[in-house]
Short mmCIF file of C-alpha atoms and ligand atoms in Angstrom, two decimals:
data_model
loop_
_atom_site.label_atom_id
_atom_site.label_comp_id
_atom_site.label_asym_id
_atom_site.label_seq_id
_atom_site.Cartn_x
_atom_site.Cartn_y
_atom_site.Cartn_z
CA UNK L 1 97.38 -151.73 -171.43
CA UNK L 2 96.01 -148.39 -170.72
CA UNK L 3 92.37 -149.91 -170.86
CA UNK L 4 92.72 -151.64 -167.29
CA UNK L 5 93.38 -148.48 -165.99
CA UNK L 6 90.56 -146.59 -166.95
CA UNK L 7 87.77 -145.01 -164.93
CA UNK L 8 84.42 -146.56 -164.96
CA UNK L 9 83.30 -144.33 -167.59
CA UNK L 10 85.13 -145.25 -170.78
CA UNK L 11 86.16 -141.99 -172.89
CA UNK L 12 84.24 -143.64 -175.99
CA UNK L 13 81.08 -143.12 -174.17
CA UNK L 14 79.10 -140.44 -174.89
CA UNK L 15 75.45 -139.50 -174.17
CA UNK L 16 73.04 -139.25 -170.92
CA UNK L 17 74.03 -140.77 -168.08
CA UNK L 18 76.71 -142.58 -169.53
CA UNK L 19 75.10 -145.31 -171.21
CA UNK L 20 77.17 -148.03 -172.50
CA UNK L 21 78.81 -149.37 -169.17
CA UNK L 22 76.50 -152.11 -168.76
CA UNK L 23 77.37 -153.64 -171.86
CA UNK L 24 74.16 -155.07 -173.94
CA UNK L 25 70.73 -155.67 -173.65
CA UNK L 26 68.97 -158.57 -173.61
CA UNK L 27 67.22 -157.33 -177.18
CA UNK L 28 70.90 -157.50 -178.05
CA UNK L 29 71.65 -161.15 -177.07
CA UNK L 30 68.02 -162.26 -179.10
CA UNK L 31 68.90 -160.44 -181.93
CA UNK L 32 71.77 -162.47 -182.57
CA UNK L 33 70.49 -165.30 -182.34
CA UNK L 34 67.62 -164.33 -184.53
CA UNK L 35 69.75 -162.51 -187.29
CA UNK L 36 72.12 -165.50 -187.32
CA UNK L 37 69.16 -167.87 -187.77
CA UNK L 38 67.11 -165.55 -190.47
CA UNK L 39 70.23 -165.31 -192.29
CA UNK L 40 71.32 -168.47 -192.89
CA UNK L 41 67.62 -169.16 -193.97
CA UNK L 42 68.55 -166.77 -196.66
CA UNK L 43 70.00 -168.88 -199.52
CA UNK L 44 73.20 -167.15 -200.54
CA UNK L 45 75.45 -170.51 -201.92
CA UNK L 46 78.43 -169.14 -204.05
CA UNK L 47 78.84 -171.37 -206.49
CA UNK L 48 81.36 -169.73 -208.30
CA UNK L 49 81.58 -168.68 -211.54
CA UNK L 50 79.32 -165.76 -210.57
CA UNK L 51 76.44 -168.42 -209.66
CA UNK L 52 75.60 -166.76 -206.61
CA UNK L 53 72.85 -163.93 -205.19
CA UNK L 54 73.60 -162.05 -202.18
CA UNK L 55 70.74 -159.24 -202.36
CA UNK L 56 68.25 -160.60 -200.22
CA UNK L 57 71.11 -160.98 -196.74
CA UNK L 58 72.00 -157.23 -198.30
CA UNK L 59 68.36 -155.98 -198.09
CA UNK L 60 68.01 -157.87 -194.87
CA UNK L 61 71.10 -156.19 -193.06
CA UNK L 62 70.64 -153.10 -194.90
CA UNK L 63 66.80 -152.66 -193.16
CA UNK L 64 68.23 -153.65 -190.15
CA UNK L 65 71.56 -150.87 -190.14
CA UNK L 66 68.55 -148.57 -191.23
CA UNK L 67 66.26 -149.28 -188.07
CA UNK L 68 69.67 -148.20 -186.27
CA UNK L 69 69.27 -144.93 -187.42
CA UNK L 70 71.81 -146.07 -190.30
CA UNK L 71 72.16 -144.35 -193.94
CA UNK L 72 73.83 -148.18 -195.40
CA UNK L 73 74.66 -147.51 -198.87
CA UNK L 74 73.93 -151.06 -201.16
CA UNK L 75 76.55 -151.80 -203.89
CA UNK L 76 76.79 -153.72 -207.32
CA UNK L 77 78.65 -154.37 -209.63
CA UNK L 78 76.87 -157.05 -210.96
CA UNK L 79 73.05 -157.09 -210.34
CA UNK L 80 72.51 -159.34 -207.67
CA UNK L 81 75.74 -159.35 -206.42
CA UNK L 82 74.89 -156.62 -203.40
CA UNK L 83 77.16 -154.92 -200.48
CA UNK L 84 76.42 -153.04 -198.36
CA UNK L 85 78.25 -150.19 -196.24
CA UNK L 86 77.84 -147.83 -193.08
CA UNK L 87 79.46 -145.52 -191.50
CA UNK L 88 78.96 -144.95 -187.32
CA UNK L 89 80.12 -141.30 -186.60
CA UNK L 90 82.72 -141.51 -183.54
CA UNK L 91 82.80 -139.15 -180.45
CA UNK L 92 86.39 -138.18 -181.46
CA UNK L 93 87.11 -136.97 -184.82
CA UNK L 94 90.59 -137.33 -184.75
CA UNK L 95 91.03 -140.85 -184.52
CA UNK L 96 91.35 -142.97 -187.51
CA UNK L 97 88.03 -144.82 -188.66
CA UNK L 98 87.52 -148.43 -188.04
CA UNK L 99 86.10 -150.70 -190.77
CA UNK L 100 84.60 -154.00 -189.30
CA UNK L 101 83.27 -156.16 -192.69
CA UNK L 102 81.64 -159.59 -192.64
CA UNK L 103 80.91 -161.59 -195.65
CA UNK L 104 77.10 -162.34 -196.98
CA UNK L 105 78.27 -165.37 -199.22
CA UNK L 106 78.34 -168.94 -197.95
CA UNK L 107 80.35 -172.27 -199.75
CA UNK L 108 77.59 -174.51 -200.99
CA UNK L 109 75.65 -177.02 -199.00
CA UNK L 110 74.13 -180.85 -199.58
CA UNK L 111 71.04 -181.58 -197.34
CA UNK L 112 71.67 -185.19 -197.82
CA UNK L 113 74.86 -184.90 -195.44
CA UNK L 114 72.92 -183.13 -192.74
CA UNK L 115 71.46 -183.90 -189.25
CA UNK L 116 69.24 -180.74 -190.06
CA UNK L 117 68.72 -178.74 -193.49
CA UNK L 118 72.05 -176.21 -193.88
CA UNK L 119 69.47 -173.71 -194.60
CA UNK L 120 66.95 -173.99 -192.01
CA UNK L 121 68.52 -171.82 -189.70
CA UNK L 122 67.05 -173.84 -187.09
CA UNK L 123 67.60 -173.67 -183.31
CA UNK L 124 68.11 -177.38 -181.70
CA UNK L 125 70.62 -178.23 -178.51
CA UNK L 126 71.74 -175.03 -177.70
CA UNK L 127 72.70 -174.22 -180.81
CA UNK L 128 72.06 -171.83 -184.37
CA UNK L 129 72.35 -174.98 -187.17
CA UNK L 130 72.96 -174.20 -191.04
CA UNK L 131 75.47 -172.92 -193.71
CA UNK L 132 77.01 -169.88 -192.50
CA UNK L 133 76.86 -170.54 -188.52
CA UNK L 134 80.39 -169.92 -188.66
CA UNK L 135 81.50 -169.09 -191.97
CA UNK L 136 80.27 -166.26 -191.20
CA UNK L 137 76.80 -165.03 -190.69
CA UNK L 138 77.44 -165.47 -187.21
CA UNK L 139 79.70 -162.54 -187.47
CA UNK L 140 77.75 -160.43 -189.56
CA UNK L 141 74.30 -161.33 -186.92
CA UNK L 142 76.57 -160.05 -184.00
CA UNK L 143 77.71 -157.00 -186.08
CA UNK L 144 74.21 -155.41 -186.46
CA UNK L 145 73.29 -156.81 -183.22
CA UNK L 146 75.80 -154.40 -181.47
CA UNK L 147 75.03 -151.33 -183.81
CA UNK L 148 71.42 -151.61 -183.07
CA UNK L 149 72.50 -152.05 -179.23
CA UNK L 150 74.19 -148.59 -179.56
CA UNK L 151 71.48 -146.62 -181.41
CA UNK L 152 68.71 -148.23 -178.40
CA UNK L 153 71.36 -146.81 -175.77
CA UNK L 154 73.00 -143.96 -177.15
CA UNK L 155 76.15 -145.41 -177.41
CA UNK L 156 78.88 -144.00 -180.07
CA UNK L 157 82.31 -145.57 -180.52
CA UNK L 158 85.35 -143.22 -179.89
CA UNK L 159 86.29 -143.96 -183.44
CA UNK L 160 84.68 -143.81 -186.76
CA UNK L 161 83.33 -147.44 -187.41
CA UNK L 162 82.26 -148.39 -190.88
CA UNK L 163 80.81 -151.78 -191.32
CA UNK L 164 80.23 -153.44 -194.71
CA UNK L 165 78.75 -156.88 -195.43
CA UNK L 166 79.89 -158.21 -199.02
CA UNK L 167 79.70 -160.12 -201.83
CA UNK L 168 81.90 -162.92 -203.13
CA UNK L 169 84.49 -163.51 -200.81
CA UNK L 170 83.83 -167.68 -201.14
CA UNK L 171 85.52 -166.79 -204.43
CA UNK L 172 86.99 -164.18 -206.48
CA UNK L 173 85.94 -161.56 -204.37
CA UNK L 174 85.59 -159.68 -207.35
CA UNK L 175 82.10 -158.30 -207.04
CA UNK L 176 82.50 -158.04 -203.16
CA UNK L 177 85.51 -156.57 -201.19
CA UNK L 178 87.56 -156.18 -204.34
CA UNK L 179 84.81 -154.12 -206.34
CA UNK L 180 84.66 -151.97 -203.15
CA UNK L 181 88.53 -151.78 -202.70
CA UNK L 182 88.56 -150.75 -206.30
CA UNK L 183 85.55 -148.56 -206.47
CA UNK L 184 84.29 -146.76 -203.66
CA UNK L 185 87.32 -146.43 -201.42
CA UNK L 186 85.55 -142.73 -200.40
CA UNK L 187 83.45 -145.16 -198.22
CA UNK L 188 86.47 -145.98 -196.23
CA UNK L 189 88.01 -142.89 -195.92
CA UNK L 190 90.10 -142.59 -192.74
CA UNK L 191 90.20 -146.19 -191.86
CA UNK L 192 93.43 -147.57 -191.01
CA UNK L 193 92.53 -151.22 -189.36
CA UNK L 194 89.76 -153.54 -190.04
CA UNK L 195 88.41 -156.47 -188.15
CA UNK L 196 87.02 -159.34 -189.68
CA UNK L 197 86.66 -162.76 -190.47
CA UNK L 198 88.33 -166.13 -188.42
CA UNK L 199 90.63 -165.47 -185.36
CA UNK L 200 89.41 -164.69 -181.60
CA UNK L 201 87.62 -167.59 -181.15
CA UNK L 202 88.43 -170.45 -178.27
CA UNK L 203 91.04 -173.15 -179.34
CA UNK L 204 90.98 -175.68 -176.52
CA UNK L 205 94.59 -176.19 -176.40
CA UNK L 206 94.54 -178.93 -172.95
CA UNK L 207 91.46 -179.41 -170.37
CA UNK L 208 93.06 -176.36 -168.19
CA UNK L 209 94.46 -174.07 -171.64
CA UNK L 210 91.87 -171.67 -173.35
CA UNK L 211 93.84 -170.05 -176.39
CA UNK L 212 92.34 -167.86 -178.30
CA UNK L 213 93.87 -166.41 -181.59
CA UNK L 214 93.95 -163.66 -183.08
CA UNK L 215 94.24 -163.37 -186.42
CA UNK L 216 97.23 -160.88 -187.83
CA UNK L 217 98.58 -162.26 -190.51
CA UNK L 218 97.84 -164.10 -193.65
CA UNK L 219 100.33 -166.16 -196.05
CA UNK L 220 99.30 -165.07 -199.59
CA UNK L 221 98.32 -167.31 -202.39
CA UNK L 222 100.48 -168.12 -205.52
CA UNK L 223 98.18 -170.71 -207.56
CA UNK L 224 100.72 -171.89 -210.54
CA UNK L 225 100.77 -173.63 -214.22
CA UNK L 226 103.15 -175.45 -215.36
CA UNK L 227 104.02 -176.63 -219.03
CA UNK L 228 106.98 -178.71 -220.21
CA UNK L 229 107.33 -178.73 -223.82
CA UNK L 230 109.15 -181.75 -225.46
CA UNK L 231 109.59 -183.60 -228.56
CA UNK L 232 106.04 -185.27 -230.26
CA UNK L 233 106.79 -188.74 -231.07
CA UNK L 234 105.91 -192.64 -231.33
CA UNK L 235 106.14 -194.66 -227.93
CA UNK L 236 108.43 -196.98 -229.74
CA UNK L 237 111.31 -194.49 -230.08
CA UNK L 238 114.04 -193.01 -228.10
CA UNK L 239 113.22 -189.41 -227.12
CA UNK L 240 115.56 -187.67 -224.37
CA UNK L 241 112.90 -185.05 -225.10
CA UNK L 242 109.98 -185.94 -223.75
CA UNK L 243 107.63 -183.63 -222.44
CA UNK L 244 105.94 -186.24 -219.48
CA UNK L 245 109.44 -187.17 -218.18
CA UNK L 246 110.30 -183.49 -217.80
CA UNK L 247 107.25 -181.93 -216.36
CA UNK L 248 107.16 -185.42 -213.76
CA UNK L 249 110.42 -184.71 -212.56
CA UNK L 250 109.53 -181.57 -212.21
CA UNK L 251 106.40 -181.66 -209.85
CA UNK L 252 108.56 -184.23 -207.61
CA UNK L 253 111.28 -182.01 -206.98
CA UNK L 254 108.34 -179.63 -206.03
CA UNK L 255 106.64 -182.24 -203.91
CA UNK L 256 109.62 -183.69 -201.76
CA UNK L 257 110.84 -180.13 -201.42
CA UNK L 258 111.22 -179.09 -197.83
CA UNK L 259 110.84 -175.61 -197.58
CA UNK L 260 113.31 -173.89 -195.08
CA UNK L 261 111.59 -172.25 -192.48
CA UNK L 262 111.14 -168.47 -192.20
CA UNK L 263 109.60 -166.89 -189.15
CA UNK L 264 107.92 -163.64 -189.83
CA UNK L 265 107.28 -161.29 -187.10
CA UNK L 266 103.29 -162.56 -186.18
CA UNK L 267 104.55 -166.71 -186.23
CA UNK L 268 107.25 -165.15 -184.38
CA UNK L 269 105.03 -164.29 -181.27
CA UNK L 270 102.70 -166.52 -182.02
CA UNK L 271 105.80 -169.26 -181.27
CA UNK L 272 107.28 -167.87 -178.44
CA UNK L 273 103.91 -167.10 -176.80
CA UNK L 274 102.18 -170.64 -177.16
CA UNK L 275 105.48 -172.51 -176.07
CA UNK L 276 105.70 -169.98 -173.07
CA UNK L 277 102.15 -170.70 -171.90
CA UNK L 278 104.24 -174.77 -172.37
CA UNK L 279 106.37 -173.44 -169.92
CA UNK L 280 109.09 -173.77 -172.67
CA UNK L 281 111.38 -170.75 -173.08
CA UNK L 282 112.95 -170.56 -176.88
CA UNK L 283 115.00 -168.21 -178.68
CA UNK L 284 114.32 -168.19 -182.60
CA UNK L 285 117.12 -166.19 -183.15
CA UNK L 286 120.05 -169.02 -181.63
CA UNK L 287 121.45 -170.61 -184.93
CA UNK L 288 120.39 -173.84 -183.90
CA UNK L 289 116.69 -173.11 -183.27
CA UNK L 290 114.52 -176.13 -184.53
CA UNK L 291 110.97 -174.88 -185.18
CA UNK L 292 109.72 -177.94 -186.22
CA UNK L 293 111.10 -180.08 -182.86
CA UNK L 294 108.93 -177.03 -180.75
CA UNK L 295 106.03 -177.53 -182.97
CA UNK L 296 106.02 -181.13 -182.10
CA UNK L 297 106.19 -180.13 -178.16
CA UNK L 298 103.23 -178.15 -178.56
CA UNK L 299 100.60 -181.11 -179.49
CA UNK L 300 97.55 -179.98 -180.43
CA UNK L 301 98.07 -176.33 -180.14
CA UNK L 302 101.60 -176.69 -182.69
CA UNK L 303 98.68 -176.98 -185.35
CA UNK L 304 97.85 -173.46 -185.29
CA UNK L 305 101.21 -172.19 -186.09
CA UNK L 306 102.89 -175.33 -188.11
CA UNK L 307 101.12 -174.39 -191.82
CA UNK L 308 102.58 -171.17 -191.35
CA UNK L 309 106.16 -171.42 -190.40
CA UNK L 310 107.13 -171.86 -194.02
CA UNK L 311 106.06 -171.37 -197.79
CA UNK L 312 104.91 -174.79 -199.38
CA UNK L 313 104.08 -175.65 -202.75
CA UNK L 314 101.61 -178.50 -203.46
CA UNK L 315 101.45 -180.41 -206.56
CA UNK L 316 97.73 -180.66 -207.18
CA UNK L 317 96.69 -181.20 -210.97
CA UNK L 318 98.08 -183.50 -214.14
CA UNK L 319 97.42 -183.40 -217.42
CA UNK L 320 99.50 -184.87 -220.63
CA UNK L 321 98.72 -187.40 -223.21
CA UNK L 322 96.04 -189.76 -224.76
CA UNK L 323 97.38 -192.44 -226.31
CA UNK L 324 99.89 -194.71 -224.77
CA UNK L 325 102.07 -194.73 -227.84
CA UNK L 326 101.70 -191.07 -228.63
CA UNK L 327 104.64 -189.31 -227.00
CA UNK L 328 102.56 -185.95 -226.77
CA UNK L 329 104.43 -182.62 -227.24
CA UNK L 330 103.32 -180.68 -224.04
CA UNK L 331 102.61 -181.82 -220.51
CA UNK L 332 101.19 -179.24 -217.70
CA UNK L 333 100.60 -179.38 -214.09
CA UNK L 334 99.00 -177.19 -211.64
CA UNK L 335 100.14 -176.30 -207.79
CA UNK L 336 98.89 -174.46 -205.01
CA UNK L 337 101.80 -172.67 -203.69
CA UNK L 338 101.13 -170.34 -200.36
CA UNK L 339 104.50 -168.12 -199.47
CA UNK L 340 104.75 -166.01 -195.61
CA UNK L 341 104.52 -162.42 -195.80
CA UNK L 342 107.46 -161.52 -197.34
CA UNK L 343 108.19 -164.31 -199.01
CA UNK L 344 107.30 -164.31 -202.35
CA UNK L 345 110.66 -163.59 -203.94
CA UNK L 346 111.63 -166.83 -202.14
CA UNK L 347 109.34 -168.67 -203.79
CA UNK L 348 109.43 -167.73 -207.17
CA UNK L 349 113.02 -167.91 -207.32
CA UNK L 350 112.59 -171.27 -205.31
CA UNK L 351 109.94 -172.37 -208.19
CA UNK L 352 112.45 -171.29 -211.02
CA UNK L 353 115.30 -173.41 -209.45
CA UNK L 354 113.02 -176.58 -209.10
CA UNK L 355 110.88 -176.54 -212.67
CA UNK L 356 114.31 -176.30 -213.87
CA UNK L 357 115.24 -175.26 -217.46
CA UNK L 358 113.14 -177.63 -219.32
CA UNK L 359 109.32 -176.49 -217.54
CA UNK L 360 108.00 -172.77 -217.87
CA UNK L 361 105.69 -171.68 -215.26
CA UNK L 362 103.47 -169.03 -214.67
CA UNK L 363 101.12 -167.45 -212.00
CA UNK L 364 97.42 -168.07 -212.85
CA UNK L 365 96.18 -166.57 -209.38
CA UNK L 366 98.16 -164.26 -207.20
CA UNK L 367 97.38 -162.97 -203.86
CA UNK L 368 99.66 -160.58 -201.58
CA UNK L 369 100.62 -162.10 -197.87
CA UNK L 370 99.52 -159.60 -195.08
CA UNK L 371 100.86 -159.08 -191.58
CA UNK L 372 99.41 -156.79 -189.15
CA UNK L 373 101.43 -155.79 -186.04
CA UNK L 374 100.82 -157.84 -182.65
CA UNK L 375 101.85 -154.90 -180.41
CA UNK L 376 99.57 -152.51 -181.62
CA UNK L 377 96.89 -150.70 -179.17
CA UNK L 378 94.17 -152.45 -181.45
CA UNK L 379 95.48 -155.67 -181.00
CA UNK L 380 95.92 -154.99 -177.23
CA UNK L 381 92.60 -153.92 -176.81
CA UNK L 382 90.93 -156.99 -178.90
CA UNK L 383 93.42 -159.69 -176.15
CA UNK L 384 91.65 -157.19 -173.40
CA UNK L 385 88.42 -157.66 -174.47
CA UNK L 386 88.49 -161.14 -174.91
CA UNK L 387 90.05 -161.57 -171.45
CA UNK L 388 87.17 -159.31 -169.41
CA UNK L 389 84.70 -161.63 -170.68
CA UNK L 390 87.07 -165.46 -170.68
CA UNK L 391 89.28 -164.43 -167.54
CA UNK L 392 91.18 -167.37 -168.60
CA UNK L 393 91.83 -166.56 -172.44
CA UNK L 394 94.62 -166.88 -173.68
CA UNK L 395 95.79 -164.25 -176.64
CA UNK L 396 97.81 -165.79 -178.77
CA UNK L 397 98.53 -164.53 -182.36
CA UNK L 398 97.71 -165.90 -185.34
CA UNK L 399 98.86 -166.05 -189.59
CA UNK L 400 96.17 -167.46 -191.80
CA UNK L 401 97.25 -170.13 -194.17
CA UNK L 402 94.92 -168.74 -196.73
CA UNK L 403 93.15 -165.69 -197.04
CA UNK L 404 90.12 -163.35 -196.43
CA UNK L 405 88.83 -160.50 -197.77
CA UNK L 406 91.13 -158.72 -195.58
CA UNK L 407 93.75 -158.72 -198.60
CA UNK L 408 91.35 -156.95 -201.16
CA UNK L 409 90.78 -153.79 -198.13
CA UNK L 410 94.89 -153.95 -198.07
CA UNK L 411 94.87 -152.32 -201.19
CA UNK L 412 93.55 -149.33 -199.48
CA UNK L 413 96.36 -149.23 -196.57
CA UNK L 414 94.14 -150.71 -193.76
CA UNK L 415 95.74 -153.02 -191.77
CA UNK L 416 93.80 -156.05 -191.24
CA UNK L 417 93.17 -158.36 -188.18
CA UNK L 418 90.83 -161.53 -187.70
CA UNK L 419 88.84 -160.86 -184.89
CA UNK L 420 85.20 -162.77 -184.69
CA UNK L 421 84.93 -163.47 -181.14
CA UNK L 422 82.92 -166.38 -179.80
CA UNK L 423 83.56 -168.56 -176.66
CA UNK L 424 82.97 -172.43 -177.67
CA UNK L 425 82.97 -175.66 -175.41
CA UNK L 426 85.43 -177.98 -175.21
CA UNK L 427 85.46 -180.71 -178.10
CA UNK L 428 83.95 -178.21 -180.27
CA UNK L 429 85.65 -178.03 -183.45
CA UNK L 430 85.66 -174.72 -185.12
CA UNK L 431 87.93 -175.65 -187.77
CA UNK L 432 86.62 -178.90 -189.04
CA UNK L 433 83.33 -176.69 -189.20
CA UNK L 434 84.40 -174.07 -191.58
CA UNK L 435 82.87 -175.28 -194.90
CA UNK L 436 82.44 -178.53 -192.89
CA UNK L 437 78.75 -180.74 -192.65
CA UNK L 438 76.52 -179.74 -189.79
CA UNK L 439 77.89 -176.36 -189.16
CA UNK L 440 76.50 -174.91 -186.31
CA UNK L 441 77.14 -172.10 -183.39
CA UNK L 442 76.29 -172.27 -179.61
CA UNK L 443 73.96 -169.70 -178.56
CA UNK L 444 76.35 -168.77 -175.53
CA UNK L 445 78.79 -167.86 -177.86
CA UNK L 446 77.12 -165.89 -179.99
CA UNK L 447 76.03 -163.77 -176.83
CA UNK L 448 79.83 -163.90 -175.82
CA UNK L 449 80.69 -162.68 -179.13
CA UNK L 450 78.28 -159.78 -178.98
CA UNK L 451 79.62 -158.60 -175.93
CA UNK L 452 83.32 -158.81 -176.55
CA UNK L 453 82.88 -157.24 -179.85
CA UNK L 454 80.69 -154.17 -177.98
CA UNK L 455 83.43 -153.96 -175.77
CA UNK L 456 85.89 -153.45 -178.19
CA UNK L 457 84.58 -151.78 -180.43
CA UNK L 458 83.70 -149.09 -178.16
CA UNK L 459 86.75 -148.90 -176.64
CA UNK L 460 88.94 -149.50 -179.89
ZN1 LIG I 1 84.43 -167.05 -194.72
#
């Protein structure tokens, strides 16, 4: 990539002396640590339903943006409920704008589970403890760390950046990204890409093999009912009609189904890449590739990739009857189906064809796939930032088997990628911390984090 090549003085620069090269200050690398901590101290459970208040983290980042020289805007659709938005004017006002968002929200958290209280924020081992280390007021602490970096140094980004910390992405998303989406897309005018949550952070694939991924790609989310109606009856009788047999058979031809495997462009990469760093060559194209037999060759790192390969569909709820000797009339079911980008029409014909003529379904929840190209300049320059601060990174790409609020800023054409860099030790595990007990973040990677996201984003 052209970033390699470049003079010492990077053209998104600007300012005396060329500020910026040295990458941030120490102020930088306490702030994060600080905002990370003061954050989580802030209380913001989502507990659905509504049942949650982010205002206070709002008025907190918002005061902070502001002592940045900021204008943030704050946002509601429901009182309490705040966002908050910014714009950073680039040095070049042709390029497309930027938006890097962060969520505010955090799942809920039992004290009684805890080595330390999930909202103490406290600093022990090396490490930021509490709810939200990860999931993801790490993110948004290194985010206005690296803004306030800029305004102390005179830094500007080549591009327009707009950052925005919101509401409700632990659940509907309706008062957060999707009442800005909706609402005030004049805030993102110009912005084509986004960074934000999961993805770029160190998967310790082996003792010698440092991947990290990068998130491009998301399955979407097709959350179903099902209802079988039959004939009412008594126990006693014959009844070739009845409503628990059919919607039964139905959820087990869902359940043993094996979905056939379709490889979308991101998976793709993400594939050949991993198995080449395997020293495995493959060619997903040859009629008799087996995905699931170079999955298995993979080990630990065939995890990353193997929920996202193919749709799936899992039975997850019941409900008929209450008596034993009342045939009832209706039975209904519930699944969690997840489908690749670009493959919803597989799945709902796939779901037609398996409830079978007997069981109606329906969507009660429906959320698009995304994919977000892996040859892009933006992803390049994300894999080169990662790499000047981890010489031995690995880039690897990366689909989502659920989703962020990436999908709700789709709506408004910007291509989204998960990008939240931090460098982590080995036998640290990232994933089992997300909404996981004693969630916590090493202080060297936040400081890793704030640099490879300066980096980047100045360079983007
Ligand atoms: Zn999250």
């Amino acid at each position: 990539m052209a970033d390699s090549t470049r003079p010492t003085t990077p053209a998104g620069v600007s300012g005396p002396g060329a500020p910026g090269n040295d990458g941030p200050g120490d102020q930088a690398l306490d702030e994060v640590v600080t905002f990370t901590s003061e954050l989580i101290r802030i209380d913001t459970t989502n507990h659905g339903g509504g049942d949650c208040r982010e205002q206070p983290a709002a008025e907190y980042a918002a005061e902070r943006l502001t002592g940045a020289g900021l204008e943030p805007v704050l946002l509601e659709r429901t009182p309490g409920r705040t966002n908050v938005v910014a714009r950073i004017a680039g040095t070049d006002p042709s390029a497309d704008a930027l938006l890097v968002h962060g969520h505010l929200d955090v799942v809920p958290a039992h004290p009684d589970d805890w080595a330390v209280h999930p909202f103490s924020g406290e600093i022990r081992d090396g490490m930021v403890w509490g709810r939200g280390a990860i999931d993801m007021k790490n993110m948004d602490a290194m985010i206005l760390s690296v803004v306030r970096d800029w305004a102390r140094r005179g830094v500007r980004p080549r591009r327009d950046v707009v950052v925005a910390f919101t509401a409700d992405e632990e659940a509907s998303a309706v008062d957060g990204s999707g009442f800005l989406a909706r609402h005030h897309p004049e805030l993102f005018e110009g912005c084509t890409e986004a960074i934000g949550e999961s993805g770029a952070f160190t998967f310790h694939a082996g003792p010698d093999l440092a991947l990290y991924p990068v998130g491009a790609g998301e399955r979407g989310t097709g959350w179903l009912k099902l209802t079988a109606d039959g004939r009412a009856g008594h126990g006693s009788k014959v009844n070739r009609e009845n409503a628990v047999s059919r919607l039964a058979a139905a959820v087990a031809r869902i359940g043993e189904y094996r979905w056939p495997v379709r490889l979308t462009p991101t998976v793709r990469a993400a594939l050949t890449e991993t198995a080449a760093l395997y020293g495995i060559d493959i060619d997903p194209d040859d009629p008799d590739f087996d995905a699931d037999a170079i999955l298995a060759k993979l080990g630990h790192a065939g995890a990353l990739i193997e929920p996202v390969i193919r749709n799936s569909a899992n039975p997850t709820i019941l409900q008929a009857g209450y008596k034993v000797n009342v045939i009832p009339g209706t039975a209904t079911a519930h699944v969690d189906g997840r489908f690749v980008p670009g493959g919803e029409e597989e799945f709902t014909a796939t779901m037609d064809q398996l409830t079978g003529p007997d069981v109606d379904w329906e969507f009660q929840h429906r959320m698009i796939a995304l994919e977000a190209p892996v040859d892009s300049p933006t992803y390049a320059r994300m894999a080169e930032a990662l790499k000047r601060f981890d010489p031995d990174a690995h880039v690897v790409p990366y689909c989502m088997s659920g989703g962020t609020d990436a999908k709700q800023f789709a709506r408004l054409g910007i291509t989204g990628y998960g990008f939240s860099p931090l460098q982590l030790p080995i036998g640290f595990d990232y994933q089992a911390l997300f909404h996981g007990v004693d969630e916590r973040v090493p202080v060297t990677a936040l400081h890793f984090g704030v640099r490879v996201l300066d980096h980047f984003l100045r360079h983007a």
